[in-house]
């Protein structure tokens, strides 16, 4: 399936939708989830156009992959989640109920998670 740039995270990258921003660099943008599932619920998305984890790791140059995960680590540190812990997850495709078809990871923390 080809990347569809009408998705909400593509609009966020173009500045068409407001976010509560946490971090931005050349490789990634991070912001708070609009419908938090934990006390702290951040999202991190690559600045490039990739549908999901599998597409990203199949198609992105290594420098973009490294840059993206460095940004994820930076966000974890900015949110001070590293010592008490957090959950990092990514829904990929139909069976995982991925809602937004632009690769993203969820960072959940700030409390004891179920
Ligand atoms: P997923 O099911 O992994 O695709 O998750 C998509 C996530 O994006 C959900 O947790 C939504 O709450 C979140 N989301 C959707 N629209 C926005 C938005 N405009 N700003 C922040 N988060 C959003």
Coordinates of N, CA, C and O and ligand atoms in Angstrom, one line a residue:
X1 N 0.9 -1.2 0.0 CA 0.0 0.0 0.0 C 0.9 1.2 0.0 O 1.8 1.3 0.8
X2 N 0.6 2.2 -0.9 CA 1.4 3.4 -0.9 C 1.0 4.4 0.2 O -0.1 4.4 0.6
X3 N 2.0 5.2 0.6 CA 1.8 6.2 1.7 C 0.7 7.2 1.2 O 0.7 7.7 0.1
X4 N -0.3 7.4 2.1 CA -1.4 8.3 1.8 C -1.2 9.6 2.7 O -1.3 9.5 3.9
X5 N -0.8 10.7 2.0 CA -0.5 11.9 2.8 C -1.7 12.7 3.3 O -1.5 13.8 3.9
X6 N -2.9 12.1 3.2 CA -4.0 12.7 3.8 C -4.2 12.4 5.3 O -5.1 12.8 6.0
X7 N -3.2 11.5 5.8 CA -3.4 11.1 7.3 C -3.0 12.3 8.2 O -2.4 13.3 7.8
X8 N -3.5 12.2 9.4 CA -3.5 13.3 10.4 C -2.0 13.7 10.8 O -1.7 14.9 10.9
X9 N -1.1 12.7 10.8 CA 0.3 13.0 11.2 C 1.0 13.7 10.1 O 1.9 14.5 10.3
X10 N 0.6 13.4 8.8 CA 1.2 14.1 7.7 C 0.7 15.6 7.8 O 1.6 16.5 7.6
X11 N -0.5 15.8 8.1 CA -1.0 17.2 8.3 C -0.3 17.9 9.4 O 0.0 19.1 9.3
X12 N 0.0 17.2 10.5 CA 0.7 17.8 11.6 C 2.1 18.2 11.2 O 2.6 19.3 11.5
X13 N 2.8 17.3 10.4 CA 4.1 17.7 9.9 C 4.1 18.9 9.0 O 5.1 19.7 9.0
X14 N 3.0 19.1 8.3 CA 2.9 20.3 7.4 C 2.4 21.5 8.2 O 2.2 22.6 7.6
X15 N 2.2 21.4 9.5 CA 1.7 22.5 10.3 C 0.3 22.8 10.1 O -0.2 23.9 10.5
X16 N -0.5 21.9 9.6 CA -1.9 22.2 9.4 C -2.8 21.9 10.6 O -4.0 22.3 10.6
X17 N -2.2 21.1 11.5 CA -3.0 20.8 12.8 C -2.1 21.1 13.9 O -0.9 20.7 13.9
X18 N -2.7 21.7 15.0 CA -1.9 22.1 16.2 C -1.6 20.9 17.0 O -2.4 20.0 17.1
X19 N -0.4 20.9 17.7 CA 0.0 19.8 18.6 C 0.6 20.5 19.8 O 0.9 21.6 19.8
X20 N 0.7 19.6 20.8 CA 1.4 20.0 22.1 C 2.8 19.4 21.9 O 3.0 18.2 22.3
X21 N 3.7 20.2 21.4 CA 5.0 19.7 20.9 C 6.0 19.4 22.1 O 6.0 20.1 23.1
X22 N 6.7 18.3 22.0 CA 7.7 17.9 23.0 C 9.1 18.1 22.4 O 10.0 18.7 23.1
X23 N 9.3 17.7 21.2 CA 10.7 17.7 20.6 C 10.6 17.7 19.1 O 9.6 17.1 18.5
X24 N 11.6 18.3 18.4 CA 11.6 18.2 16.9 C 13.1 18.3 16.5 O 13.9 19.1 17.1
X25 N 13.5 17.5 15.6 CA 14.8 17.6 14.9 C 14.6 17.2 13.5 O 13.5 17.1 13.0
X26 N 15.7 17.0 12.7 CA 15.6 16.7 11.3 C 14.9 15.3 11.1 O 14.4 15.1 10.0
X27 N 15.0 14.4 12.0 CA 14.5 13.1 11.9 C 13.1 12.7 12.4 O 12.5 11.8 12.0
X28 N 12.8 13.5 13.5 CA 11.6 13.1 14.2 C 10.8 14.4 14.8 O 11.5 15.4 15.0
X29 N 9.6 14.2 15.0 CA 8.7 15.1 15.7 C 8.0 14.4 16.8 O 7.5 13.3 16.6
X30 N 8.0 15.0 18.0 CA 7.3 14.3 19.1 C 6.3 15.3 19.7 O 6.5 16.5 19.8
X31 N 5.1 14.7 20.1 CA 4.1 15.5 20.7 C 3.2 14.6 21.6 O 3.3 13.4 21.5
X32 N 2.4 15.3 22.4 CA 1.5 14.5 23.3 C 0.3 14.0 22.6 O -0.3 14.7 21.7
X33 N -0.1 12.7 22.9 CA -1.3 12.1 22.3 C -2.5 12.9 22.7 O -2.7 13.3 23.9
X34 N -3.4 13.1 21.8 CA -4.6 13.8 22.0 C -5.6 13.1 22.9 O -6.5 13.7 23.6
X35 N -5.4 11.8 23.0 CA -6.3 11.0 23.8 C -5.4 10.0 24.7 O -5.3 8.9 24.4
X36 N -4.8 10.6 25.7 CA -3.8 9.9 26.5 C -4.3 8.6 27.2 O -5.4 8.6 27.8
X37 N -3.5 7.5 27.0 CA -3.9 6.2 27.7 C -3.1 6.0 28.9 O -3.1 4.9 29.5
X38 N -2.3 7.0 29.4 CA -1.5 6.9 30.6 C -1.3 8.4 31.0 O -1.5 9.3 30.2
X39 N -0.8 8.6 32.2 CA -0.5 9.9 32.7 C 0.4 10.7 31.8 O 0.1 11.9 31.5
X40 N 1.4 10.0 31.2 CA 2.2 10.6 30.2 C 2.1 9.7 28.9 O 2.3 8.5 29.0
X41 N 1.6 10.3 27.8 CA 1.5 9.5 26.6 C 2.0 10.4 25.4 O 1.3 11.4 25.0
X42 N 3.2 10.1 25.0 CA 3.8 10.9 23.9 C 3.8 10.0 22.7 O 3.8 8.8 22.7
X43 N 3.9 10.7 21.5 CA 4.1 10.0 20.2 C 5.3 10.6 19.6 O 5.7 11.7 19.8
X44 N 6.0 9.7 18.9 CA 7.2 10.2 18.1 C 7.0 9.7 16.7 O 6.7 8.5 16.5
X45 N 7.1 10.6 15.7 CA 6.9 10.2 14.3 C 8.1 10.6 13.5 O 8.8 11.7 13.8
X46 N 8.5 9.9 12.5 CA 9.6 10.3 11.6 C 9.1 11.4 10.7 O 7.9 11.6 10.4
X47 N 10.1 12.3 10.4 CA 9.7 13.4 9.5 C 9.5 13.0 8.0 O 8.9 13.7 7.2
X48 N 10.0 11.8 7.7 CA 9.8 11.2 6.4 C 8.5 10.5 6.3 O 7.8 10.2 7.3
X49 N 8.1 10.2 5.0 CA 6.8 9.5 4.8 C 6.9 8.0 4.8 O 7.3 7.4 3.8
X50 N 6.5 7.4 6.0 CA 6.5 5.9 6.1 C 5.3 5.5 6.8 O 4.8 6.1 7.8
X51 N 4.7 4.5 6.3 CA 3.4 4.0 6.8 C 3.4 3.4 8.2 O 2.5 3.6 9.0
X52 N 4.4 2.6 8.5 CA 4.5 1.9 9.7 C 5.9 1.4 10.0 O 6.8 1.6 9.2
X53 N 6.1 0.7 11.1 CA 7.4 0.1 11.5 C 8.0 -0.6 10.3 O 9.2 -0.4 10.0
X54 N 7.2 -1.5 9.7 CA 7.8 -2.4 8.7 C 8.3 -1.6 7.4 O 9.4 -1.8 6.9
X55 N 7.4 -0.6 7.0 CA 7.8 0.2 5.9 C 9.0 1.1 6.2 O 10.0 1.2 5.4
X56 N 9.1 1.6 7.4 CA 10.2 2.4 7.9 C 11.5 1.6 7.8 O 12.5 2.1 7.2
X57 N 11.5 0.5 8.4 CA 12.7 -0.3 8.4 C 13.1 -1.0 7.1 O 14.2 -1.3 6.9
X58 N 12.1 -1.1 6.2 CA 12.4 -1.6 4.9 C 13.0 -0.5 4.0 O 13.8 -0.8 3.2
X59 N 12.4 0.7 4.1 CA 12.7 1.7 3.1 C 13.6 2.9 3.5 O 14.2 3.5 2.7
X60 N 13.7 3.2 4.8 CA 14.4 4.4 5.2 C 15.9 4.1 5.2 O 16.4 3.0 5.5
X61 N 16.7 5.2 4.9 CA 18.2 5.1 5.0 C 18.6 4.9 6.5 O 17.9 5.4 7.4
X62 N 19.7 4.2 6.7 CA 20.1 3.9 8.0 C 20.3 5.1 8.9 O 20.0 5.1 10.1
X63 N 20.7 6.2 8.3 CA 20.9 7.4 9.1 C 19.6 8.0 9.6 O 19.5 8.5 10.7
X64 N 18.5 7.8 8.8 CA 17.2 8.2 9.3 C 16.7 7.3 10.4 O 16.0 7.8 11.3
X65 N 17.0 6.0 10.3 CA 16.6 5.1 11.3 C 17.3 5.4 12.6 O 16.7 5.5 13.7
X66 N 18.6 5.6 12.6 CA 19.4 5.9 13.8 C 18.9 7.2 14.3 O 18.7 7.4 15.5
X67 N 18.7 8.2 13.5 CA 18.3 9.6 13.9 C 16.9 9.5 14.6 O 16.7 10.1 15.6
X68 N 16.0 8.7 14.1 CA 14.7 8.5 14.7 C 14.8 8.0 16.1 O 14.2 8.5 17.0
X69 N 15.5 6.8 16.2 CA 15.6 6.2 17.5 C 16.4 7.0 18.5 O 16.1 7.0 19.8
X70 N 17.3 7.8 18.1 CA 18.0 8.8 19.0 C 17.0 9.8 19.5 O 17.1 10.2 20.7
X71 N 16.1 10.2 18.6 CA 15.1 11.2 19.0 C 14.1 10.6 20.0 O 13.7 11.2 21.0
X72 N 13.8 9.3 19.8 CA 12.9 8.6 20.8 C 13.6 8.6 22.2 O 12.9 8.9 23.2
X73 N 14.9 8.3 22.2 CA 15.6 8.3 23.5 C 15.6 9.7 24.1 O 15.4 9.9 25.3
X74 N 15.8 10.7 23.3 CA 15.8 12.1 23.8 C 14.5 12.4 24.4 O 14.5 13.1 25.5
X75 N 13.4 12.0 23.8 CA 12.1 12.3 24.3 C 11.9 11.6 25.7 O 11.4 12.2 26.6
X76 N 12.3 10.4 25.8 CA 12.2 9.7 27.0 C 13.0 10.4 28.1 O 12.5 10.6 29.3
X77 N 14.1 11.0 27.8 CA 14.9 11.8 28.8 C 14.2 13.1 29.1 O 14.2 13.5 30.2
X78 N 13.7 13.8 28.0 CA 13.0 15.1 28.3 C 11.8 14.9 29.2 O 11.5 15.7 30.0
X79 N 11.2 13.7 29.1 CA 10.0 13.4 30.0 C 10.4 12.8 31.3 O 9.5 12.5 32.1
X80 N 11.7 12.6 31.5 CA 12.3 12.0 32.7 C 11.7 10.7 33.0 O 11.3 10.4 34.2
X81 N 11.6 9.8 32.0 CA 10.9 8.5 32.2 C 12.0 7.4 32.4 O 11.6 6.2 32.7
X82 N 13.2 7.7 32.1 CA 14.2 6.6 32.0 C 14.4 5.8 33.3 O 14.6 4.6 33.3
X83 N 14.3 6.5 34.5 CA 14.6 5.7 35.7 C 13.5 4.9 36.2 O 13.7 3.7 36.6
X84 N 12.3 5.4 36.2 CA 11.1 4.6 36.7 C 10.5 3.7 35.6 O 9.7 2.8 35.9
X85 N 10.8 4.0 34.3 CA 10.4 3.1 33.2 C 9.2 3.6 32.4 O 8.6 4.6 32.8
X86 N 8.9 2.9 31.4 CA 7.9 3.4 30.4 C 7.6 2.2 29.5 O 8.3 1.2 29.5
X87 N 6.6 2.4 28.7 CA 6.2 1.4 27.7 C 6.4 2.0 26.3 O 5.9 3.1 26.1
X88 N 7.1 1.3 25.4 CA 7.3 1.8 24.0 C 6.6 0.8 23.1 O 6.8 -0.4 23.2
X89 N 5.6 1.3 22.3 CA 4.9 0.4 21.4 C 4.6 1.0 20.1 O 4.5 2.3 20.0
X90 N 4.3 0.2 19.1 CA 3.9 0.7 17.8 C 3.0 -0.3 17.2 O 3.3 -1.5 17.1
X91 N 1.8 0.2 16.8 CA 0.8 -0.7 16.1 C 1.2 -0.6 14.6 O 1.4 0.4 14.1
X92 N 1.2 -1.8 14.1 CA 1.5 -1.9 12.6 C 0.5 -2.7 11.9 O 0.3 -4.0 12.1
X93 N -0.3 -2.0 11.1 CA -1.2 -2.7 10.2 C -2.6 -3.0 10.7 O -2.9 -2.7 11.9
X94 N -3.4 -3.8 9.9 CA -4.8 -4.0 10.2 C -5.0 -4.8 11.5 O -5.8 -4.4 12.3
X95 N -4.2 -5.9 11.7 CA -4.5 -6.7 12.8 C -4.1 -6.0 14.1 O -4.6 -6.4 15.2
X96 N -3.2 -5.0 14.1 CA -2.9 -4.3 15.3 C -3.7 -3.0 15.5 O -3.5 -2.3 16.4
X97 N -4.7 -2.9 14.6 CA -5.6 -1.7 14.6 C -4.9 -0.4 14.5 O -5.3 0.6 15.2
X98 N -3.9 -0.3 13.7 CA -3.2 1.0 13.5 C -4.2 2.0 12.9 O -4.8 1.7 11.9
X99 N -4.4 3.1 13.6 CA -5.4 4.1 13.2 C -4.8 5.1 12.2 O -5.5 5.5 11.3
X100 N -3.6 5.5 12.5 CA -3.0 6.6 11.7 C -1.8 6.0 10.9 O -0.9 5.4 11.4
X101 N -2.0 6.1 9.5 CA -1.1 5.4 8.6 C 0.2 6.2 8.3 O 0.6 6.4 7.2
X102 N 0.8 6.7 9.4 CA 2.2 7.3 9.4 C 2.9 6.7 10.5 O 2.4 6.8 11.7
X103 N 4.1 6.1 10.3 CA 4.8 5.4 11.4 C 4.9 6.3 12.7 O 5.2 7.4 12.6
X104 N 4.6 5.7 13.8 CA 4.7 6.4 15.1 C 5.0 5.3 16.2 O 4.5 4.2 16.1
X105 N 5.7 5.8 17.2 CA 5.8 5.0 18.4 C 5.1 5.8 19.5 O 5.1 7.0 19.6
X106 N 4.5 5.0 20.4 CA 3.8 5.5 21.6 C 4.8 5.3 22.7 O 5.5 4.3 22.9
X107 N 4.9 6.4 23.6 CA 5.7 6.3 24.8 C 4.7 6.5 26.0 O 4.1 7.6 26.0
X108 N 4.5 5.5 26.8 CA 3.5 5.6 27.9 C 4.3 5.5 29.2 O 5.2 4.6 29.4
X109 N 3.9 6.4 30.2 CA 4.6 6.3 31.5 C 4.0 7.3 32.4 O 2.9 7.8 32.3
X110 N 4.8 7.6 33.5 CA 4.4 8.6 34.5 C 3.6 8.0 35.6 O 3.1 8.7 36.5
X111 N 3.3 6.7 35.5 CA 2.5 6.0 36.5 C 2.8 4.5 36.3 O 3.4 4.1 35.3
X112 N 2.4 3.7 37.3 CA 2.5 2.2 37.2 C 1.4 1.8 36.1 O 0.2 2.0 36.3
X113 N 1.9 1.2 35.0 CA 1.0 0.8 33.9 C 0.4 -0.6 34.1 O 1.1 -1.5 34.7
X114 N -0.8 -0.8 33.6 CA -1.4 -2.1 33.7 C -0.9 -3.0 32.7 O -0.6 -2.6 31.6
Ligands
LIG1 P1 -2.4 4.1 16.5 O1 -3.7 3.3 16.8 O2 -1.2 3.4 17.0 O3 -2.4 4.4 15.0 O4 -2.5 5.4 17.3 C1 -2.8 6.7 16.8 C2 -2.8 7.6 18.0 O5 -2.8 8.9 17.5 C3 -4.0 7.5 18.9 O6 -3.5 7.2 20.3 C4 -4.7 8.9 18.9 O7 -5.2 9.3 20.1 C5 -3.5 9.8 18.4 N1 -3.9 11.0 17.6 C6 -4.8 11.1 16.6 N2 -4.9 12.3 16.2 C7 -4.1 13.1 17.0 C8 -3.8 14.5 17.1 N3 -4.3 15.4 16.2 N4 -2.8 14.9 18.0 C9 -2.3 14.0 18.8 N5 -2.6 12.6 18.8 C10 -3.5 12.2 17.9

